[in-house]
Short mmCIF file of C-alpha atoms in Angstrom, two decimals:
data_model
loop_
_atom_site.label_atom_id
_atom_site.label_comp_id
_atom_site.label_asym_id
_atom_site.label_seq_id
_atom_site.Cartn_x
_atom_site.Cartn_y
_atom_site.Cartn_z
CA MET A 1 -15.29 14.24 -13.95
CA GLY A 2 -13.62 13.66 -10.96
CA ASN A 3 -12.65 16.01 -7.60
CA TRP A 4 -9.47 14.06 -7.18
CA LYS A 5 -7.58 13.87 -4.10
CA LYS A 6 -4.14 12.72 -3.92
CA GLY A 7 -3.23 10.69 -0.96
CA ALA A 8 -0.31 8.03 0.63
CA LEU A 9 -1.77 5.03 2.73
CA HIS A 10 1.83 3.39 3.74
CA ILE A 11 4.89 5.37 5.46
CA HIS A 12 7.08 4.92 7.93
CA THR A 13 8.59 7.35 10.92
CA LEU A 14 11.29 6.71 13.63
CA TRP A 15 8.03 5.49 15.71
CA SER A 16 9.03 2.16 13.75
CA ASP A 17 11.05 1.71 11.45
CA GLY A 18 11.64 4.98 8.94
CA HIS A 19 14.70 6.94 8.38
CA ALA A 20 13.14 10.87 9.55
CA LEU A 21 10.72 12.64 12.76
CA PRO A 22 7.13 12.69 11.59
CA GLU A 23 7.38 16.20 10.92
CA MET A 24 9.69 15.46 8.17
CA ALA A 25 7.46 12.65 6.64
CA LEU A 26 4.14 15.15 6.93
CA HIS A 27 6.50 18.17 5.57
CA THR A 28 7.95 16.52 2.53
CA TYR A 29 4.00 14.74 1.77
CA ARG A 30 2.02 18.35 2.66
CA ASP A 31 4.76 20.65 1.65
CA LYS A 32 7.27 19.44 -1.11
CA LEU A 33 5.11 17.04 -3.10
CA ASP A 34 1.58 18.77 -2.53
CA TYR A 35 -0.25 15.19 -1.44
CA ASP A 36 -3.76 15.93 -0.39
CA PHE A 37 -4.16 13.74 2.82
CA VAL A 38 -1.62 10.58 4.55
CA CYS A 39 -2.04 8.02 6.64
CA MET A 40 0.34 6.96 9.40
CA THR A 41 0.89 3.34 9.28
CA ASP A 42 4.31 2.72 11.77
CA HIS A 43 5.07 -0.80 12.29
CA ASN A 44 2.47 -2.36 15.56
CA ILE A 45 2.66 1.26 16.67
CA PHE A 46 0.12 3.69 17.20
CA PRO A 47 1.59 7.30 18.18
CA GLY A 48 -0.67 8.00 20.74
CA ASP A 49 2.33 8.93 23.70
CA GLU A 50 5.21 11.29 23.54
CA LEU A 51 8.51 9.23 23.08
CA LEU A 52 11.95 10.43 23.97
CA PHE A 53 14.63 9.12 20.76
CA PRO A 54 18.31 8.81 21.61
CA VAL A 55 20.39 11.02 19.08
CA THR A 56 23.06 9.00 18.22
CA PRO A 57 27.27 10.01 17.45
CA ALA A 58 26.87 7.99 13.70
CA TYR A 59 25.24 5.01 12.23
CA PRO A 60 25.72 1.88 13.59
CA GLN A 61 26.92 -0.74 10.32
CA ALA A 62 23.90 -2.27 10.32
CA VAL A 63 20.93 -1.26 12.53
CA TRP A 64 17.21 -2.36 12.35
CA PRO A 65 14.95 -0.61 12.83
CA ASN A 66 17.07 2.84 12.11
CA GLY A 67 19.04 5.17 14.79
CA PHE A 68 19.12 8.80 14.07
CA HIS A 69 21.75 10.76 14.69
CA TYR A 70 22.90 14.25 14.25
CA ASP A 71 23.29 14.89 10.97
CA ASP A 72 20.28 13.77 10.82
CA LEU A 73 18.64 15.86 13.24
CA LYS A 74 21.23 18.94 12.06
CA LYS A 75 19.00 18.53 8.64
CA SER A 76 15.46 18.44 10.32
CA LEU A 77 16.59 21.67 12.15
CA SER A 78 17.84 23.54 9.51
CA ILE A 79 14.00 22.76 7.68
CA LEU A 80 12.24 22.75 10.03
CA GLY A 81 13.90 24.88 13.12
CA GLU A 82 11.26 25.35 15.98
CA LYS A 83 9.13 22.78 15.01
CA ILE A 84 11.33 20.42 16.13
CA ASP A 85 11.68 19.34 19.92
CA SER A 86 15.18 18.39 20.40
CA ARG A 87 16.58 18.44 23.96
CA LYS A 88 19.67 17.43 26.35
CA ILE A 89 19.14 15.22 28.85
CA GLY A 90 22.91 14.72 30.87
CA ILE A 91 25.17 14.60 28.26
CA ARG A 92 22.97 12.88 25.85
CA GLN A 93 20.78 14.35 23.33
CA PHE A 94 17.15 13.68 22.00
CA VAL A 95 14.31 14.79 19.96
CA ARG A 96 10.71 14.02 21.12
CA LEU A 97 8.32 12.14 19.07
CA LYS A 98 4.88 13.57 18.84
CA ASN A 99 1.86 12.19 19.42
CA PHE A 100 -0.20 11.94 16.71
CA ASP A 101 -2.70 14.54 18.47
CA GLU A 102 0.43 16.87 18.32
CA LEU A 103 1.05 15.96 15.38
CA ARG A 104 -2.44 16.22 13.46
CA GLU A 105 -2.88 20.28 15.66
CA GLU A 106 0.31 21.43 13.97
CA TRP A 107 0.30 19.35 10.66
CA GLU A 108 -3.34 19.35 9.45
CA ILE A 109 -5.09 22.00 7.77
CA PRO A 110 -8.66 21.54 7.42
CA GLY A 111 -9.79 20.83 3.66
CA LYS A 112 -6.68 21.26 2.48
CA PHE A 113 -4.43 18.42 3.90
CA ILE A 114 -5.96 15.86 6.29
CA ILE A 115 -4.20 13.22 7.89
CA LEU A 116 -5.73 9.70 8.94
CA PRO A 117 -4.63 7.96 12.43
CA GLY A 118 -3.42 4.05 11.82
CA CYS A 119 -1.07 1.80 12.35
CA GLU A 120 0.70 -1.51 10.16
CA ASN A 121 -0.11 -4.80 12.31
CA THR A 122 3.48 -6.96 11.42
CA ALA A 123 2.90 -10.32 12.37
CA CYS A 124 5.17 -13.68 11.67
CA HIS A 125 4.84 -17.19 11.30
CA TYR A 126 6.71 -20.28 12.38
CA SER A 127 6.34 -23.86 12.25
CA GLY A 128 7.83 -27.27 10.22
CA GLU A 129 10.77 -28.83 11.08
CA ASP A 130 12.92 -25.97 9.31
CA GLN A 131 11.13 -23.14 11.19
CA ALA A 132 9.43 -22.22 7.75
CA TYR A 133 9.01 -18.20 8.02
CA CYS A 134 6.45 -15.59 6.64
CA GLU A 135 5.08 -12.61 7.62
CA PHE A 136 1.94 -10.79 7.41
CA HIS A 137 2.09 -6.69 6.84
CA LEU A 138 -1.73 -5.23 7.58
CA ASN A 139 -2.61 -1.75 7.10
CA LEU A 140 -5.23 -0.67 9.31
CA LEU A 141 -6.43 3.03 8.35
CA ASN A 142 -8.20 5.38 10.04
CA LEU A 143 -7.71 3.80 13.34
CA PRO A 144 -5.92 5.52 16.34
CA ARG A 145 -5.13 2.57 18.00
CA THR A 146 -1.70 0.00 18.40
CA VAL A 147 -3.03 -3.36 17.25
CA THR A 148 -0.24 -5.81 18.06
CA PRO A 149 -0.38 -9.39 15.76
CA ALA A 150 -1.52 -12.14 17.10
CA GLU A 151 0.24 -15.45 18.39
CA TYR A 152 0.69 -17.44 15.04
CA ALA A 153 -1.22 -20.21 14.40
CA ALA A 154 -0.68 -23.50 13.14
CA THR A 155 -0.75 -22.76 9.83
CA PRO A 156 0.52 -19.68 7.64
CA ALA A 157 -3.13 -19.19 6.46
CA GLU A 158 -4.40 -19.67 10.16
CA THR A 159 -1.84 -17.21 11.27
CA LEU A 160 -3.13 -14.29 8.39
CA LYS A 161 -6.98 -15.19 9.31
CA SER A 162 -5.77 -15.26 13.17
CA ASN A 163 -4.05 -11.49 12.65
CA VAL A 164 -7.07 -10.21 9.84
CA GLN A 165 -9.94 -11.33 13.09
CA LYS A 166 -8.07 -9.26 15.76
CA CYS A 167 -7.50 -6.10 13.18
CA VAL A 168 -11.62 -6.42 12.37
CA ALA A 169 -12.36 -6.87 16.13
CA ALA A 170 -9.94 -3.84 17.38
CA ILE A 171 -12.37 -1.76 14.54
CA LYS A 172 -15.26 -2.96 15.92
CA GLU A 173 -13.93 -2.22 19.44
CA ALA A 174 -13.19 1.41 18.49
CA GLY A 175 -16.27 2.12 16.69
CA ALA A 176 -13.85 3.40 13.92
CA GLU A 177 -14.82 3.60 10.48
CA ALA A 178 -11.52 2.10 9.79
CA LEU A 179 -10.60 -0.24 6.82
CA LEU A 180 -7.62 -2.82 6.41
CA MET A 181 -5.20 -3.18 3.56
CA LEU A 182 -3.04 -6.67 2.89
CA ASN A 183 0.44 -4.69 2.50
CA HIS A 184 2.78 -5.94 -0.28
CA PRO A 185 1.75 -10.01 -0.28
CA PHE A 186 4.96 -11.03 -2.51
CA TRP A 187 7.14 -9.43 0.10
CA ARG A 188 9.91 -11.06 1.31
CA TYR A 189 9.94 -14.15 -0.39
CA TRP A 190 5.87 -14.48 -1.85
CA ASP A 191 5.07 -14.79 1.67
CA VAL A 192 1.12 -14.58 1.08
CA ASP A 193 -0.44 -17.11 -0.66
CA PRO A 194 -3.58 -15.51 -2.67
CA ARG A 195 -5.62 -18.84 -1.68
CA TRP A 196 -5.69 -17.12 2.01
CA VAL A 197 -6.48 -13.76 1.14
CA THR A 198 -9.78 -15.23 -0.29
CA GLU A 199 -10.72 -16.84 2.91
CA ASN A 200 -10.62 -13.76 4.63
CA PRO A 201 -13.72 -11.15 2.76
CA GLU A 202 -12.64 -9.03 5.68
CA ILE A 203 -9.78 -6.76 4.11
CA ASN A 204 -10.96 -4.44 1.70
CA LEU A 205 -7.77 -3.38 -0.18
CA LEU A 206 -4.61 -4.84 -1.72
CA GLU A 207 -0.90 -3.13 -2.49
CA VAL A 208 -0.68 -3.85 -6.36
CA CYS A 209 2.15 -1.34 -6.41
CA ASN A 210 4.50 -0.77 -3.48
CA ASN A 211 7.67 1.11 -3.90
CA THR A 212 9.79 -0.63 -1.73
CA ALA A 213 8.96 -3.77 -1.03
CA ALA A 214 9.89 -6.52 -3.68
CA PRO A 215 10.47 -9.78 -3.25
CA GLU A 216 14.15 -12.13 -3.39
CA THR A 217 15.10 -12.55 -7.06
CA GLY A 218 14.81 -15.82 -8.91
CA ALA A 219 12.00 -17.62 -10.60
CA THR A 220 10.29 -14.11 -11.06
CA GLU A 221 8.62 -15.60 -14.93
CA ALA A 222 7.07 -18.60 -13.40
CA ILE A 223 5.01 -16.66 -10.56
CA ASN A 224 2.65 -14.53 -10.34
CA THR A 225 2.54 -11.06 -11.10
CA PRO A 226 0.25 -8.75 -8.66
CA GLU A 227 -2.49 -7.82 -11.20
CA LYS A 228 -2.77 -11.95 -11.28
CA PHE A 229 -2.81 -12.39 -7.24
CA TRP A 230 -5.57 -9.41 -7.26
CA ASP A 231 -7.38 -11.23 -10.30
CA PHE A 232 -7.70 -13.97 -8.45
CA VAL A 233 -8.68 -13.65 -5.50
CA LEU A 234 -11.19 -10.91 -7.26
CA ALA A 235 -12.72 -13.72 -8.93
CA HIS A 236 -13.54 -16.15 -6.40
CA ARG A 237 -14.67 -13.18 -4.11
CA ILE A 238 -17.02 -12.02 -6.50
CA ILE A 239 -18.31 -15.99 -7.03
CA ARG A 240 -18.35 -16.76 -3.13
CA GLY A 241 -20.66 -13.50 -3.25
CA ASP A 242 -18.13 -11.77 -0.56
CA GLY A 243 -17.86 -8.43 -2.35
CA LEU A 244 -14.81 -6.73 -4.44
CA LEU A 245 -11.14 -6.21 -3.20
CA TYR A 246 -9.44 -2.39 -4.48
CA ALA A 247 -6.10 -1.94 -5.29
CA ALA A 248 -4.25 0.58 -4.07
CA ALA A 249 -0.22 1.94 -4.84
CA THR A 250 1.70 2.87 -2.30
CA ASP A 251 5.15 3.97 -1.47
CA ASP A 252 5.77 2.18 1.45
CA SER A 253 7.94 5.53 2.16
CA HIS A 254 11.07 5.89 5.00
CA TYR A 255 12.87 7.73 3.40
CA TYR A 256 12.15 12.09 3.57
CA SER A 257 15.33 14.04 3.32
CA PRO A 258 15.39 16.25 -0.28
CA GLU A 259 18.69 13.69 -1.48
CA LYS A 260 16.37 10.08 -0.86
CA ILE A 261 12.82 11.14 -1.20
CA HIS A 262 13.21 10.35 -4.71
CA GLY A 263 14.90 7.10 -4.34
CA PHE A 264 14.58 3.30 -3.00
CA CYS A 265 11.74 3.87 -0.13
CA GLY A 266 11.41 7.20 -1.20
CA CYS A 267 8.26 9.51 -1.90
CA ASP A 268 5.85 10.03 -4.55
CA HIS A 269 6.62 6.52 -6.61
CA GLY A 270 2.68 5.36 -6.00
CA TRP A 271 0.31 7.36 -4.90
CA ILE A 272 -4.16 7.27 -5.14
CA MET A 273 -6.34 9.44 -6.34
CA VAL A 274 -9.76 9.77 -4.38
CA ASN A 275 -13.05 10.94 -6.07
CA ILE A 276 -14.01 13.36 -3.15
CA SER A 277 -17.38 15.89 -3.57
CA GLY A 278 -16.94 19.00 -1.22
CA GLU A 279 -14.78 19.96 1.63
CA MET A 280 -12.15 17.33 1.77
CA ASN A 281 -12.25 15.64 5.20
CA ALA A 282 -11.40 12.26 6.98
CA GLU A 283 -15.01 10.88 6.84
CA LYS A 284 -15.27 11.36 3.19
CA ILE A 285 -11.79 9.89 2.29
CA VAL A 286 -12.46 6.82 4.39
CA THR A 287 -16.44 5.94 2.92
CA ALA A 288 -14.63 6.81 -0.89
CA LEU A 289 -12.07 4.08 -0.29
CA ARG A 290 -14.69 2.08 1.29
CA ASN A 291 -17.01 2.49 -2.06
CA GLY A 292 -13.88 1.97 -4.93
CA ASP A 293 -14.33 5.43 -6.13
CA PHE A 294 -10.71 5.86 -6.37
CA TYR A 295 -7.61 4.72 -8.83
CA ALA A 296 -4.38 3.54 -8.19
CA THR A 297 -1.39 5.14 -9.95
CA THR A 298 2.37 5.32 -10.90
CA GLY A 299 1.64 9.09 -12.60
CA VAL A 300 -0.89 8.67 -15.14
CA GLU A 301 -4.08 10.53 -14.06
CA PHE A 302 -7.50 10.15 -15.82
CA GLU A 303 -9.72 12.83 -16.56
CA LYS A 304 -12.88 10.36 -16.18
CA ILE A 305 -13.88 7.05 -14.84
CA SER A 306 -17.49 6.25 -15.46
CA PHE A 307 -19.21 2.91 -15.42
CA ASP A 308 -22.89 2.28 -16.65
CA HIS A 309 -24.67 0.17 -14.64
CA ARG A 310 -27.68 -0.72 -17.00
CA SER A 311 -25.19 -1.34 -19.59
CA ARG A 312 -22.06 -2.10 -17.84
CA THR A 313 -20.07 0.03 -20.22
CA LEU A 314 -16.56 1.17 -18.13
CA CYS A 315 -15.51 4.35 -20.12
CA VAL A 316 -12.11 6.15 -19.22
CA GLU A 317 -10.17 9.17 -20.24
CA VAL A 318 -6.75 9.75 -19.48
CA LYS A 319 -5.29 13.43 -18.94
CA ASN A 320 -2.28 15.28 -20.30
CA GLN A 321 -1.13 12.21 -22.66
CA ASP A 322 -0.42 11.75 -26.64
CA ASN A 323 -2.97 9.16 -28.47
CA GLY A 324 0.59 7.40 -29.72
CA ASN A 325 1.73 6.59 -26.16
CA CYS A 326 -1.25 5.61 -24.09
CA ILE A 327 -2.08 2.14 -24.11
CA ILE A 328 -5.20 1.24 -22.30
CA SER A 329 -6.20 -2.16 -21.49
CA PHE A 330 -9.33 -3.99 -20.26
CA ILE A 331 -9.33 -6.50 -17.57
CA VAL A 332 -11.97 -9.08 -17.10
CA THR A 333 -12.23 -13.15 -15.75
CA LYS A 334 -14.89 -15.04 -17.79
CA ARG A 335 -17.59 -16.89 -15.10
CA ASN A 336 -16.87 -19.94 -15.85
CA PHE A 337 -12.72 -19.58 -15.32
CA SER A 338 -11.27 -22.99 -14.49
CA GLN A 339 -10.67 -23.15 -10.70
CA GLU A 340 -7.86 -26.02 -11.19
CA VAL A 341 -4.55 -24.43 -9.17
CA LYS A 342 -0.99 -25.96 -9.74
CA GLU A 343 1.71 -25.27 -8.23
CA PHE A 344 5.30 -24.20 -8.36
CA GLU A 345 7.85 -25.28 -5.70
CA TYR A 346 10.27 -22.19 -5.29
CA LYS A 347 13.29 -22.75 -3.70
CA GLY A 348 13.79 -19.72 -1.40
CA SER A 349 17.83 -18.59 -0.02
CA LEU A 350 17.20 -20.62 3.26
CA PRO A 351 15.11 -23.91 3.89
CA LYS A 352 12.38 -21.66 5.63
CA PHE A 353 12.19 -18.98 2.86
CA ASN A 354 10.20 -22.44 0.80
CA ARG A 355 7.68 -22.05 -0.94
CA ASN A 356 4.72 -23.99 -2.64
CA ILE A 357 2.44 -20.89 -4.81
CA PRO A 358 0.07 -21.12 -6.71
CA LEU A 359 0.34 -20.74 -10.32
CA ILE A 360 -2.47 -18.66 -11.20
CA ASN A 361 -4.35 -19.80 -14.47
CA ASP A 362 -4.69 -17.99 -17.95
CA SER A 363 -8.29 -17.49 -17.49
CA ILE A 364 -8.19 -15.49 -14.77
CA GLY A 365 -7.14 -11.26 -15.80
CA MET A 366 -7.48 -11.86 -19.42
CA CYS A 367 -7.06 -8.67 -21.10
CA VAL A 368 -10.28 -8.47 -23.33
CA LYS A 369 -9.35 -5.18 -25.67
CA LYS A 370 -6.62 -3.01 -25.95
CA VAL A 371 -6.82 0.88 -27.55
CA GLN A 372 -3.86 2.78 -28.09
CA GLY A 373 -5.19 6.54 -27.52
CA VAL A 374 -6.35 8.31 -24.16
CA ASN A 375 -10.54 7.13 -24.12
CA ALA A 376 -12.08 3.75 -24.78
CA SER A 377 -14.64 1.96 -23.08
CA TYR A 378 -15.37 -1.58 -22.90
CA THR A 379 -19.15 -3.55 -22.67
CA MET A 380 -19.03 -6.28 -20.22
CA SER A 381 -20.42 -9.37 -22.06
CA ALA A 382 -23.04 -11.66 -19.90
CA ASP A 383 -20.47 -13.71 -18.63
CA ASP A 384 -17.71 -11.18 -17.52
CA LEU A 385 -18.10 -11.24 -13.50
CA TYR A 386 -15.87 -7.60 -13.61
CA VAL A 387 -13.81 -5.47 -15.64
CA ARG A 388 -11.74 -3.04 -14.93
CA ALA A 389 -8.67 -1.19 -16.42
CA GLU A 390 -4.81 -0.86 -16.81
CA VAL A 391 -2.81 2.61 -18.39
CA VAL A 392 0.19 2.53 -19.16
CA ILE A 393 2.60 4.77 -20.93
CA ASN A 394 5.43 3.64 -22.94
CA GLY A 395 8.55 5.24 -23.24
CA LYS A 396 7.28 6.60 -19.94
CA ARG A 397 9.60 4.87 -16.89
CA ASN A 398 9.06 5.27 -13.62
CA GLU A 399 12.55 5.95 -11.76
CA MET A 400 12.09 2.60 -9.55
CA GLN A 401 11.51 -0.92 -10.90
CA GLY A 402 11.19 -4.26 -9.98
CA LEU A 403 8.20 -7.51 -9.79
CA CYS A 404 6.54 -5.23 -7.40
CA TYR A 405 6.53 -2.16 -9.15
CA PRO A 406 6.20 -1.20 -13.42
CA GLU A 407 8.85 -0.44 -15.36
CA ASN A 408 6.59 1.97 -17.19
CA LEU A 409 4.09 4.74 -15.53
CA LYS A 410 1.15 2.82 -15.10
CA ALA A 411 -2.91 3.70 -13.14
CA TRP A 412 -5.25 0.78 -12.14
CA THR A 413 -8.95 1.58 -11.81
CA GLN A 414 -10.52 -0.12 -9.49
CA PRO A 415 -12.78 -3.33 -10.44
CA PHE A 416 -16.86 -2.85 -11.70
CA ILE A 417 -19.50 -5.04 -11.58
#
């Protein structure tokens, strides 16, 4: 049994490219969706100082990042009233984006709703004659400062490493108990190679499910799933002695208005459930994340997740589901897995998006047991590197679907060794 707390680790506001004031984001997660904690992760900025944001008469035809116009302001005022700081200066209307300390003071409820500081370190890499392009997104969880991207290096792998190292240095300098999460590795054109992640053991978490960021369509059947990506890094980390990589499901939310929260870039499509003993606080949340005492889900809840280290047995029990619809799978990789890597030549919509993508061998991330029902267990064999469990609820479809988001309701335990 666990004292599970529901949390969002990837949300955006007008501080970067979200479509709403931070107050609307916090109102949505706290008051409408009953989350227990969130981490604010705007691109390349921590909301440390107040910022005046102009209100525009109407949306431009195409804009990124997003504008904020009078209809948005009216909706925000109708929902939150005096919590919104709107002012007219000269002939222009503005809203004031409050800083993190103000937001925490207004919205956090000790023991009930916790707001973690953070930012999304967003970097790009250009190289070669065709200016090959890829992006790297790293969430800094529980770090109250901005970490801007490092200059791109000679290769994409080196650019990723330089940004990981810059994030790690910022965490050490701040003396913070912060964590580093790799976001949506398949976005936008299969940009992150799992071999590069293997070389960066400082990354603590991986988004195995993201509501918003999916790769360009085409040839998807020949390329890896998010779970295969995770298993590849896990297996190689363990045999190198670099420890485990844990997985999260996220919204990567940008929209918070009532008519949009359940759609693309909306809310409550993917989240984590963290096991907290006693009264919840930021320190306990971060400790649980660091120790892997949480699971990722798009709507399936676990009644119990337990691992007996002596017998190396993983037991899981699913909550509030029928035996007939619930499928529990146990995933392992054997110690003698094939380390041969073949590559798939992916042709993007432009030459700069062409990729040589490693095809992950079938010996990595194998399903060794599948059970129909709400209770199941698996005892590891001597040659199993790790075991993790996945649950799928047949017949219960997710509202959002895509390569980085499962068709049916699903949940993932963390790996055990």
